[in-house]
mmCIF file of C-alpha atoms and ligand atoms in Angstrom:
data_model
loop_
_atom_site.group_PDB
_atom_site.id
_atom_site.type_symbol
_atom_site.label_atom_id
_atom_site.label_comp_id
_atom_site.label_asym_id
_atom_site.label_seq_id
_atom_site.Cartn_x
_atom_site.Cartn_y
_atom_site.Cartn_z
ATOM 1 C CA MET A 1308 -0.020 0.033 -0.046
ATOM 2 C CA PRO A 1309 1.417 3.549 -0.964
ATOM 3 C CA ASP A 1310 2.042 5.754 2.007
ATOM 4 C CA LEU A 1311 -0.521 8.591 1.763
ATOM 5 C CA SER A 1312 0.744 10.358 5.102
ATOM 6 C CA VAL A 1313 1.751 13.917 4.761
ATOM 7 C CA GLU A 1314 3.152 16.616 7.229
ATOM 8 C CA LEU A 1315 1.325 20.172 7.035
ATOM 9 C CA ALA A 1316 2.974 23.008 8.824
ATOM 10 C CA GLY A 1317 4.736 20.523 11.129
ATOM 11 C CA ILE A 1318 1.408 18.412 11.730
ATOM 12 C CA PRO A 1319 1.445 14.850 10.660
ATOM 13 C CA LEU A 1320 -1.593 13.911 8.813
ATOM 14 C CA ARG A 1321 -2.590 10.205 8.030
ATOM 15 C CA ASN A 1322 -3.645 11.302 4.480
ATOM 16 C CA PRO A 1323 -3.924 14.553 2.674
ATOM 17 C CA LEU A 1324 -7.698 14.779 2.285
ATOM 18 C CA LEU A 1325 -9.372 17.356 4.425
ATOM 19 C CA LEU A 1326 -12.814 18.408 4.812
ATOM 20 C CA ALA A 1327 -13.292 21.959 3.316
ATOM 21 C CA SER A 1328 -14.532 24.864 5.358
ATOM 22 C CA GLY A 1329 -18.271 25.331 5.304
ATOM 23 C CA ILE A 1330 -19.413 22.056 4.172
ATOM 24 C CA TRP A 1331 -20.501 19.365 6.654
ATOM 25 C CA GLY A 1332 -18.828 21.344 9.567
ATOM 26 C CA GLU A 1333 -22.088 22.324 11.449
ATOM 27 C CA SER A 1334 -21.492 20.357 14.530
ATOM 28 C CA GLY A 1335 -18.884 18.283 16.529
ATOM 29 C CA GLN A 1336 -20.868 15.214 15.369
ATOM 30 C CA SER A 1337 -20.538 16.043 11.552
ATOM 31 C CA LEU A 1338 -16.901 16.728 12.115
ATOM 32 C CA ILE A 1339 -16.493 13.355 13.582
ATOM 33 C CA GLY A 1340 -18.622 11.813 10.727
ATOM 34 C CA ALA A 1341 -15.833 13.295 8.179
ATOM 35 C CA TRP A 1342 -13.011 11.877 10.325
ATOM 36 C CA ASP A 1343 -14.490 8.460 10.785
ATOM 37 C CA ALA A 1344 -15.189 8.194 6.956
ATOM 38 C CA GLY A 1345 -11.468 8.668 6.676
ATOM 39 C CA ALA A 1346 -10.600 12.311 6.346
ATOM 40 C CA GLY A 1347 -7.082 13.230 7.263
ATOM 41 C CA GLY A 1348 -8.369 16.220 9.058
ATOM 42 C CA VAL A 1349 -11.305 18.626 9.142
ATOM 43 C CA VAL A 1350 -11.691 22.371 8.700
ATOM 44 C CA THR A 1351 -14.563 24.015 10.536
ATOM 45 C CA LYS A 1352 -17.141 26.266 8.952
ATOM 46 C CA SER A 1353 -15.686 29.823 9.305
ATOM 47 C CA ILE A 1354 -16.612 31.361 12.617
ATOM 48 C CA GLY A 1355 -16.961 35.052 13.323
ATOM 49 C CA SER A 1356 -17.206 37.230 16.445
ATOM 50 C CA ARG A 1357 -20.908 37.163 16.765
ATOM 51 C CA PRO A 1358 -23.652 34.586 15.582
ATOM 52 C CA ARG A 1359 -24.814 35.259 11.912
ATOM 53 C CA PRO A 1360 -28.054 33.995 10.395
ATOM 54 C CA GLY A 1361 -26.629 34.262 6.902
ATOM 55 C CA TYR A 1362 -28.652 35.420 3.724
ATOM 56 C CA PRO A 1363 -32.177 34.456 3.107
ATOM 57 C CA ASN A 1364 -32.857 31.632 0.629
ATOM 58 C CA PRO A 1365 -32.333 30.898 -2.059
ATOM 59 C CA THR A 1366 -28.418 30.484 -1.044
ATOM 60 C CA VAL A 1367 -27.513 27.698 -3.246
ATOM 61 C CA GLU A 1368 -27.819 26.657 -6.978
ATOM 62 C CA GLU A 1369 -27.039 23.466 -8.146
ATOM 63 C CA PHE A 1370 -25.690 22.992 -11.894
ATOM 64 C CA ASP A 1371 -25.735 19.570 -13.280
ATOM 65 C CA SER A 1372 -22.363 17.803 -12.556
ATOM 66 C CA TRP A 1373 -20.245 20.781 -13.202
ATOM 67 C CA GLY A 1374 -20.736 23.231 -10.182
ATOM 68 C CA MET A 1375 -22.608 24.813 -7.504
ATOM 69 C CA LEU A 1376 -23.113 28.456 -6.670
ATOM 70 C CA ASN A 1377 -23.669 29.611 -3.262
ATOM 71 C CA ALA A 1378 -24.077 32.770 -1.246
ATOM 72 C CA MET A 1379 -24.748 31.541 2.283
ATOM 73 C CA GLY A 1380 -23.532 34.945 4.027
ATOM 74 C CA LEU A 1381 -21.380 33.107 6.335
ATOM 75 C CA PRO A 1382 -23.963 31.725 8.697
ATOM 76 C CA ASN A 1383 -22.354 30.666 12.023
ATOM 77 C CA PRO A 1384 -23.233 30.436 15.783
ATOM 78 C CA GLY A 1385 -20.133 32.675 16.783
ATOM 79 C CA ILE A 1386 -17.094 32.298 18.475
ATOM 80 C CA ALA A 1387 -18.631 32.011 22.029
ATOM 81 C CA GLU A 1388 -20.902 28.892 21.104
ATOM 82 C CA TYR A 1389 -18.910 26.908 18.308
ATOM 83 C CA PRO A 1390 -15.885 25.993 20.564
ATOM 84 C CA ARG A 1391 -18.112 23.245 22.164
ATOM 85 C CA GLU A 1392 -18.352 21.526 18.861
ATOM 86 C CA ILE A 1393 -14.689 21.607 18.344
ATOM 87 C CA ARG A 1394 -14.155 20.150 21.763
ATOM 88 C CA ALA A 1395 -16.684 17.254 21.040
ATOM 89 C CA ALA A 1396 -14.589 16.588 17.886
ATOM 90 C CA ARG A 1397 -11.220 16.812 19.633
ATOM 91 C CA GLU A 1398 -12.446 14.504 22.391
ATOM 92 C CA HIS A 1399 -12.928 11.849 19.517
ATOM 93 C CA GLY A 1400 -9.495 12.390 18.237
ATOM 94 C CA VAL A 1401 -10.374 14.369 15.231
ATOM 95 C CA LEU A 1402 -7.585 16.768 14.031
ATOM 96 C CA VAL A 1403 -9.557 19.979 13.664
ATOM 97 C CA ILE A 1404 -8.362 23.270 11.787
ATOM 98 C CA GLY A 1405 -10.468 26.153 12.957
ATOM 99 C CA SER A 1406 -11.558 28.646 10.353
ATOM 100 C CA ILE A 1407 -12.324 32.262 11.156
ATOM 101 C CA PHE A 1408 -13.298 35.262 9.337
ATOM 102 C CA GLY A 1409 -13.303 38.935 10.414
ATOM 103 C CA GLY A 1410 -13.672 42.482 9.128
ATOM 104 C CA SER A 1411 -10.278 43.939 10.314
ATOM 105 C CA ALA A 1412 -6.743 42.755 11.504
ATOM 106 C CA GLU A 1413 -7.660 43.347 15.153
ATOM 107 C CA GLU A 1414 -10.927 41.259 14.653
ATOM 108 C CA PHE A 1415 -9.030 38.456 13.163
ATOM 109 C CA ALA A 1416 -6.259 38.585 15.897
ATOM 110 C CA ARG A 1417 -9.035 38.291 18.738
ATOM 111 C CA LEU A 1418 -10.772 35.425 16.929
ATOM 112 C CA ALA A 1419 -7.411 33.614 16.397
ATOM 113 C CA ARG A 1420 -6.528 34.015 20.128
ATOM 114 C CA GLU A 1421 -9.916 32.441 21.070
ATOM 115 C CA MET A 1422 -9.932 29.753 18.533
ATOM 116 C CA ALA A 1423 -6.433 28.746 19.508
ATOM 117 C CA THR A 1424 -7.926 28.020 23.129
ATOM 118 C CA THR A 1425 -10.065 25.196 21.775
ATOM 119 C CA GLY A 1426 -7.391 22.598 20.819
ATOM 120 C CA VAL A 1427 -7.313 23.242 16.999
ATOM 121 C CA ILE A 1428 -4.201 22.072 15.349
ATOM 122 C CA ALA A 1429 -3.995 25.097 13.123
ATOM 123 C CA ILE A 1430 -6.215 28.220 12.179
ATOM 124 C CA GLU A 1431 -7.208 28.908 8.641
ATOM 125 C CA LEU A 1432 -7.898 32.559 8.041
ATOM 126 C CA ASN A 1433 -10.868 33.010 5.603
ATOM 127 C CA LEU A 1434 -9.571 36.075 3.522
ATOM 128 C CA SER A 1435 -11.529 34.894 0.586
ATOM 129 C CA CYS A 1436 -15.449 34.783 0.773
ATOM 130 C CA PRO A 1437 -16.627 36.351 -2.466
ATOM 131 C CA HIS A 1438 -20.109 37.363 -1.104
ATOM 132 C CA ALA A 1439 -19.767 38.800 2.378
ATOM 133 C CA GLU A 1440 -19.508 42.553 2.311
ATOM 134 C CA GLY A 1441 -16.822 43.767 4.734
ATOM 135 C CA PHE A 1442 -15.228 40.174 5.077
ATOM 136 C CA GLY A 1443 -13.372 37.791 2.973
ATOM 137 C CA THR A 1444 -12.281 39.011 -0.408
ATOM 138 C CA GLU A 1445 -12.921 42.754 0.417
ATOM 139 C CA ILE A 1446 -10.221 42.226 3.075
ATOM 140 C CA GLY A 1447 -8.250 39.665 1.088
ATOM 141 C CA SER A 1448 -7.632 41.076 -2.273
ATOM 142 C CA ASP A 1449 -4.815 43.547 -1.234
ATOM 143 C CA PRO A 1450 -1.396 41.949 -0.296
ATOM 144 C CA LYS A 1451 -1.080 44.727 2.083
ATOM 145 C CA ASP A 1452 -4.177 43.938 3.878
ATOM 146 C CA VAL A 1453 -3.371 40.111 3.819
ATOM 147 C CA GLU A 1454 0.013 40.933 5.298
ATOM 148 C CA GLU A 1455 -1.480 43.009 8.093
ATOM 149 C CA VAL A 1456 -4.086 40.409 9.047
ATOM 150 C CA ILE A 1457 -1.870 37.491 9.044
ATOM 151 C CA ARG A 1458 0.838 39.350 11.091
ATOM 152 C CA ALA A 1459 -1.788 40.219 13.582
ATOM 153 C CA ALA A 1460 -3.111 36.785 13.947
ATOM 154 C CA VAL A 1461 0.277 35.175 14.136
ATOM 155 C CA ARG A 1462 1.358 37.456 16.988
ATOM 156 C CA GLU A 1463 -1.559 36.032 19.124
ATOM 157 C CA VAL A 1464 -1.130 32.211 18.739
ATOM 158 C CA LYS A 1465 1.374 29.462 18.878
ATOM 159 C CA VAL A 1466 -0.466 27.119 16.350
ATOM 160 C CA PRO A 1467 0.238 27.443 12.741
ATOM 161 C CA VAL A 1468 -1.770 30.196 10.801
ATOM 162 C CA ILE A 1469 -2.838 29.272 7.449
ATOM 163 C CA ALA A 1470 -4.088 31.817 4.952
ATOM 164 C CA LYS A 1471 -7.000 30.976 2.642
ATOM 165 C CA ILE A 1472 -6.622 33.227 -0.214
ATOM 166 C CA THR A 1473 -9.144 34.248 -3.006
ATOM 167 C CA PRO A 1474 -8.838 33.602 -6.607
ATOM 168 C CA ASN A 1475 -10.758 36.684 -7.342
ATOM 169 C CA ALA A 1476 -7.655 38.832 -7.218
ATOM 170 C CA ALA A 1477 -5.304 39.917 -10.187
ATOM 171 C CA ASP A 1478 -2.524 37.860 -8.840
ATOM 172 C CA PRO A 1479 -3.504 35.168 -6.154
ATOM 173 C CA ALA A 1480 0.255 34.239 -5.683
ATOM 174 C CA GLU A 1481 1.049 37.802 -4.646
ATOM 175 C CA LEU A 1482 -1.392 37.342 -1.839
ATOM 176 C CA ALA A 1483 0.380 34.059 -0.913
ATOM 177 C CA VAL A 1484 3.701 35.830 -0.890
ATOM 178 C CA ALA A 1485 2.394 38.543 1.395
ATOM 179 C CA ALA A 1486 1.107 35.846 3.810
ATOM 180 C CA GLU A 1487 4.336 34.079 3.942
ATOM 181 C CA ARG A 1488 6.181 37.292 4.677
ATOM 182 C CA ALA A 1489 3.904 37.976 7.489
ATOM 183 C CA GLY A 1490 4.367 34.551 9.118
ATOM 184 C CA ALA A 1491 1.648 32.131 7.734
ATOM 185 C CA LYS A 1492 2.737 28.607 7.884
ATOM 186 C CA GLY A 1493 0.543 27.330 4.982
ATOM 187 C CA ILE A 1494 -1.625 28.683 2.088
ATOM 188 C CA SER A 1495 -4.932 27.443 1.333
ATOM 189 C CA ALA A 1496 -5.968 28.129 -2.229
ATOM 190 C CA ILE A 1497 -8.684 28.480 -3.501
ATOM 191 C CA ASN A 1498 -12.043 29.590 -2.139
ATOM 192 C CA THR A 1499 -14.904 29.881 -4.559
ATOM 193 C CA VAL A 1500 -14.972 31.890 -7.820
ATOM 194 C CA ARG A 1501 -17.135 34.969 -7.995
ATOM 195 C CA GLY A 1502 -20.224 33.835 -10.180
ATOM 196 C CA LEU A 1503 -23.857 34.618 -10.997
ATOM 197 C CA ALA A 1504 -26.936 32.726 -12.210
ATOM 198 C CA ILE A 1505 -29.983 34.456 -13.726
ATOM 199 C CA ASP A 1506 -33.442 33.298 -13.523
ATOM 200 C CA THR A 1507 -34.703 34.074 -17.177
ATOM 201 C CA THR A 1508 -38.443 33.577 -16.237
ATOM 202 C CA LEU A 1509 -38.236 36.097 -13.485
ATOM 203 C CA ALA A 1510 -35.492 38.210 -14.879
ATOM 204 C CA ARG A 1511 -33.574 38.239 -11.729
ATOM 205 C CA PRO A 1512 -30.630 36.619 -10.190
ATOM 206 C CA VAL A 1513 -31.271 33.158 -8.833
ATOM 207 C CA LEU A 1514 -29.734 33.640 -5.453
ATOM 208 C CA ALA A 1515 -31.209 36.110 -3.001
ATOM 209 C CA HIS A 1516 -27.758 37.726 -2.645
ATOM 210 C CA GLY A 1517 -27.220 37.953 -6.438
ATOM 211 C CA ILE A 1518 -23.557 37.401 -6.779
ATOM 212 C CA GLY A 1519 -22.220 34.099 -5.292
ATOM 213 C CA GLY A 1520 -19.345 31.789 -5.277
ATOM 214 C CA LEU A 1521 -18.913 28.914 -7.787
ATOM 215 C CA SER A 1522 -17.462 25.565 -6.567
ATOM 216 C CA GLY A 1523 -17.135 22.059 -7.863
ATOM 217 C CA PRO A 1524 -15.535 20.721 -11.070
ATOM 218 C CA ALA A 1525 -15.959 23.775 -12.997
ATOM 219 C CA ILE A 1526 -13.111 25.515 -10.919
ATOM 220 C CA LYS A 1527 -10.790 22.742 -10.738
ATOM 221 C CA SER A 1528 -8.281 24.319 -13.200
ATOM 222 C CA VAL A 1529 -8.667 27.622 -11.693
ATOM 223 C CA GLY A 1530 -7.527 26.224 -8.283
ATOM 224 C CA LEU A 1531 -4.760 24.129 -10.133
ATOM 225 C CA ALA A 1532 -3.587 27.254 -11.707
ATOM 226 C CA ALA A 1533 -3.425 29.151 -8.355
ATOM 227 C CA VAL A 1534 -1.580 26.353 -6.791
ATOM 228 C CA TRP A 1535 0.968 26.119 -9.602
ATOM 229 C CA GLN A 1536 1.631 29.755 -9.389
ATOM 230 C CA ILE A 1537 1.752 29.813 -5.692
ATOM 231 C CA TYR A 1538 4.128 26.867 -5.572
ATOM 232 C CA ARG A 1539 6.681 28.788 -7.700
ATOM 233 C CA ARG A 1540 6.670 31.690 -5.182
ATOM 234 C CA VAL A 1541 6.422 30.611 -1.688
ATOM 235 C CA ARG A 1542 8.280 27.820 0.272
ATOM 236 C CA ILE A 1543 5.480 27.110 2.898
ATOM 237 C CA PRO A 1544 3.115 24.280 2.329
ATOM 238 C CA ILE A 1545 -0.063 24.783 0.051
ATOM 239 C CA VAL A 1546 -3.415 23.228 0.641
ATOM 240 C CA GLY A 1547 -5.082 22.882 -2.763
ATOM 241 C CA ILE A 1548 -8.861 23.380 -3.036
ATOM 242 C CA GLY A 1549 -11.340 23.422 -5.868
ATOM 243 C CA GLY A 1550 -13.292 20.974 -7.663
ATOM 244 C CA ILE A 1551 -11.635 17.896 -6.282
ATOM 245 C CA SER A 1552 -13.748 14.794 -6.600
ATOM 246 C CA SER A 1553 -11.504 11.908 -7.489
ATOM 247 C CA GLY A 1554 -8.025 10.361 -6.795
ATOM 248 C CA LYS A 1555 -6.738 11.791 -9.985
ATOM 249 C CA ASP A 1556 -7.945 15.218 -9.094
ATOM 250 C CA VAL A 1557 -5.815 14.942 -6.029
ATOM 251 C CA LEU A 1558 -2.799 13.713 -7.713
ATOM 252 C CA GLU A 1559 -3.161 16.677 -10.203
ATOM 253 C CA TYR A 1560 -3.148 19.118 -7.303
ATOM 254 C CA VAL A 1561 -0.205 17.426 -5.585
ATOM 255 C CA MET A 1562 1.828 17.470 -8.896
ATOM 256 C CA ALA A 1563 0.856 21.202 -9.253
ATOM 257 C CA GLY A 1564 2.446 21.700 -5.699
ATOM 258 C CA ALA A 1565 -0.123 21.058 -3.156
ATOM 259 C CA ARG A 1566 0.778 19.114 -0.064
ATOM 260 C CA ALA A 1567 -2.647 18.479 1.155
ATOM 261 C CA VAL A 1568 -6.085 19.092 -0.308
ATOM 262 C CA GLU A 1569 -9.532 20.210 0.983
ATOM 263 C CA ILE A 1570 -12.834 18.693 -0.491
ATOM 264 C CA GLY A 1571 -15.902 20.581 -0.380
ATOM 265 C CA THR A 1572 -18.599 20.220 -3.131
ATOM 266 C CA ALA A 1573 -17.933 16.713 -3.615
ATOM 267 C CA VAL A 1574 -18.751 16.121 0.116
ATOM 268 C CA ALA A 1575 -21.988 18.005 -0.177
ATOM 269 C CA ARG A 1576 -23.091 15.878 -3.052
ATOM 270 C CA GLU A 1577 -21.845 12.529 -2.101
ATOM 271 C CA GLY A 1578 -21.576 12.567 1.597
ATOM 272 C CA VAL A 1579 -18.606 11.724 3.772
ATOM 273 C CA ARG A 1580 -17.914 8.419 2.031
ATOM 274 C CA VAL A 1581 -16.212 10.514 -0.679
ATOM 275 C CA PHE A 1582 -13.100 10.363 1.518
ATOM 276 C CA GLY A 1583 -12.778 6.572 1.478
ATOM 277 C CA ARG A 1584 -13.523 6.415 -2.132
ATOM 278 C CA ILE A 1585 -10.903 9.189 -3.139
ATOM 279 C CA ALA A 1586 -8.225 7.638 -0.892
ATOM 280 C CA GLN A 1587 -8.682 4.183 -2.623
ATOM 281 C CA GLU A 1588 -8.320 5.817 -5.966
ATOM 282 C CA LEU A 1589 -5.453 7.753 -4.796
ATOM 283 C CA ASP A 1590 -3.791 4.425 -3.489
ATOM 284 C CA ARG A 1591 -4.393 2.826 -6.879
ATOM 285 C CA ALA A 1592 -3.116 5.668 -9.036
ATOM 286 C CA LEU A 1593 0.019 5.637 -6.907
ATOM 287 C CA SER A 1594 0.536 1.786 -7.055
ATOM 288 C CA GLU A 1595 0.134 2.107 -10.978
ATOM 289 C CA ARG A 1596 2.746 4.852 -11.202
ATOM 290 C CA GLY A 1597 4.891 2.674 -8.844
ATOM 291 C CA THR A 1598 5.097 5.420 -6.350
ATOM 292 C CA ASP A 1599 5.531 4.480 -2.684
ATOM 293 C CA ARG A 1600 5.223 7.767 -1.065
ATOM 294 C CA LEU A 1601 2.693 10.558 -1.937
ATOM 295 C CA VAL A 1602 4.986 13.255 -0.759
ATOM 296 C CA SER A 1603 7.494 12.369 -3.451
ATOM 297 C CA LEU A 1604 5.067 13.839 -5.931
ATOM 298 C CA VAL A 1605 4.597 17.201 -4.463
ATOM 299 C CA GLY A 1606 5.409 19.694 -7.181
ATOM 300 C CA ALA A 1607 6.348 17.018 -9.547
ATOM 301 C CA ALA A 1608 4.794 18.650 -12.510
ATOM 302 C CA HIS A 1609 7.399 21.598 -12.103
ATOM 303 C CA ARG A 1610 10.430 19.449 -12.258
ATOM 304 C CA GLY A 1611 11.904 19.926 -15.656
ATOM 305 C CA PHE A 1612 9.296 22.260 -16.897
ATOM 306 C CA GLU A 1613 10.245 25.392 -18.653
ATOM 307 C CA MET A 1614 7.866 27.922 -20.289
ATOM 308 C CA PRO A 1615 8.248 28.257 -23.859
ATOM 309 C CA THR A 1616 8.870 31.560 -25.355
ATOM 310 C CA ALA A 1617 6.631 32.786 -28.034
ATOM 311 C CA ASP A 1618 9.423 34.454 -30.126
ATOM 312 C CA PHE A 1619 11.026 31.447 -31.545
ATOM 313 C CA LEU A 1620 9.680 31.898 -34.957
ATOM 314 C CA PRO A 1621 11.987 33.341 -37.527
HETATM 315 C C1 LIG B 1380 -22.060 25.812 0.681
HETATM 316 C C2 LIG B 1380 -20.614 26.335 0.842
HETATM 317 C C3 LIG B 1380 -20.271 26.987 2.018
HETATM 318 C C4 LIG B 1380 -18.898 27.461 2.102
HETATM 319 N N1 LIG B 1380 -18.606 28.034 3.230
HETATM 320 C C5 LIG B 1380 -17.152 28.506 3.522
HETATM 321 C C6 LIG B 1380 -16.730 29.013 4.679
HETATM 322 O O1 LIG B 1380 -17.590 29.122 5.704
HETATM 323 N N2 LIG B 1380 -15.508 29.351 4.915
HETATM 324 C C7 LIG B 1380 -14.772 29.175 3.931
HETATM 325 O O2 LIG B 1380 -13.437 29.544 4.048
HETATM 326 N N3 LIG B 1380 -14.971 28.639 2.727
HETATM 327 C C8 LIG B 1380 -16.311 28.155 2.483
HETATM 328 N N4 LIG B 1380 -16.700 27.501 1.306
HETATM 329 C C9 LIG B 1380 -15.594 27.376 0.350
HETATM 330 C C10 LIG B 1380 -15.121 25.990 0.294
HETATM 331 O O3 LIG B 1380 -14.246 25.788 1.546
HETATM 332 C C11 LIG B 1380 -14.082 25.747 -0.852
HETATM 333 O O4 LIG B 1380 -13.105 26.554 -0.811
HETATM 334 C C12 LIG B 1380 -14.604 25.748 -2.201
HETATM 335 O O5 LIG B 1380 -16.075 25.361 -2.189
HETATM 336 C C13 LIG B 1380 -14.020 25.169 -3.334
HETATM 337 O O6 LIG B 1380 -13.838 23.788 -3.096
HETATM 338 P P1 LIG B 1380 -14.690 22.707 -3.695
HETATM 339 O O7 LIG B 1380 -14.882 22.814 -5.333
HETATM 340 O O8 LIG B 1380 -14.329 21.464 -3.411
HETATM 341 O O9 LIG B 1380 -16.206 22.863 -3.158
HETATM 342 C C14 LIG B 1380 -17.931 27.083 1.143
HETATM 343 C C15 LIG B 1380 -18.357 26.585 -0.107
HETATM 344 C C16 LIG B 1380 -19.669 26.094 -0.184
HETATM 345 C C17 LIG B 1380 -20.098 25.411 -1.417
#
């Protein structure tokens, strides 16, 4: 059996398949469900300072097999309530990464401090939600803001801080470079891609919020491109996210430079058994290649790769 274990920011993981933030992470019990189904770790939904109900329905639109558009509005019970769910999962032995979102560096720092007391193995900063005014992309699109937020959070906690960056910026790799400079120990890429669906009968957007975030297979190559570009610019590990639903998808992300991956929409669609299936597919893909250890393939697609120039014609 090939060895799927990886180390992420100093944390040993039994395999690289993590539950993505915002999916299946409602309660301690659901986090436990993902872990028991074989996930290497779980990321909580993004938690803010206060309880938020999120946007009114419709908040999700499913497109055939290729994608999903959502504008949930970061519904969450708030940092005072949610830690009990994390503790329940921790008591079960689940490796939990706590996700937080805020509107300023100070708020992120305060949330990171509180999140660190819950026993999480790392904290992922959601700098990338495309549909929550004042949070996410609005604070995560400018490298200067990213640097300030990460620096403030890193100062407050001993656990590794991971920056989850947006694809909805001119140069996602520049955001990763800023996060690394500020002391982040990992980069998660990507969050959802800004998108819209129109109901042509009603002549209005399908989602109550209008603009939403696209996820699922449609964004896989966007995520891969971000990981590829980030790998060439930073040394800290990358968690690849976006459209992963098979062992081959994971392998592509690993070869592009990811050390671990998060899986969202595929879990929403197939349930947590997706972790077991993808792990099996990954095992098989590695065996077929004759590869013993997954980590030996991190960044493999970069080796020997040279971008051709366009000026070779006479
Ligand atoms: C319904 C839904 C809710 C989400 N909520 C969050 C969230 O709270 N925090 C966050 O960082 N990302 C959130 N995301 C983004 C996912 O974590 C992930 O980055 C994105 O969906 C791409 O991965 P996928 O194609 O595997 O779904 C959410 C995605 C979906 C579909």
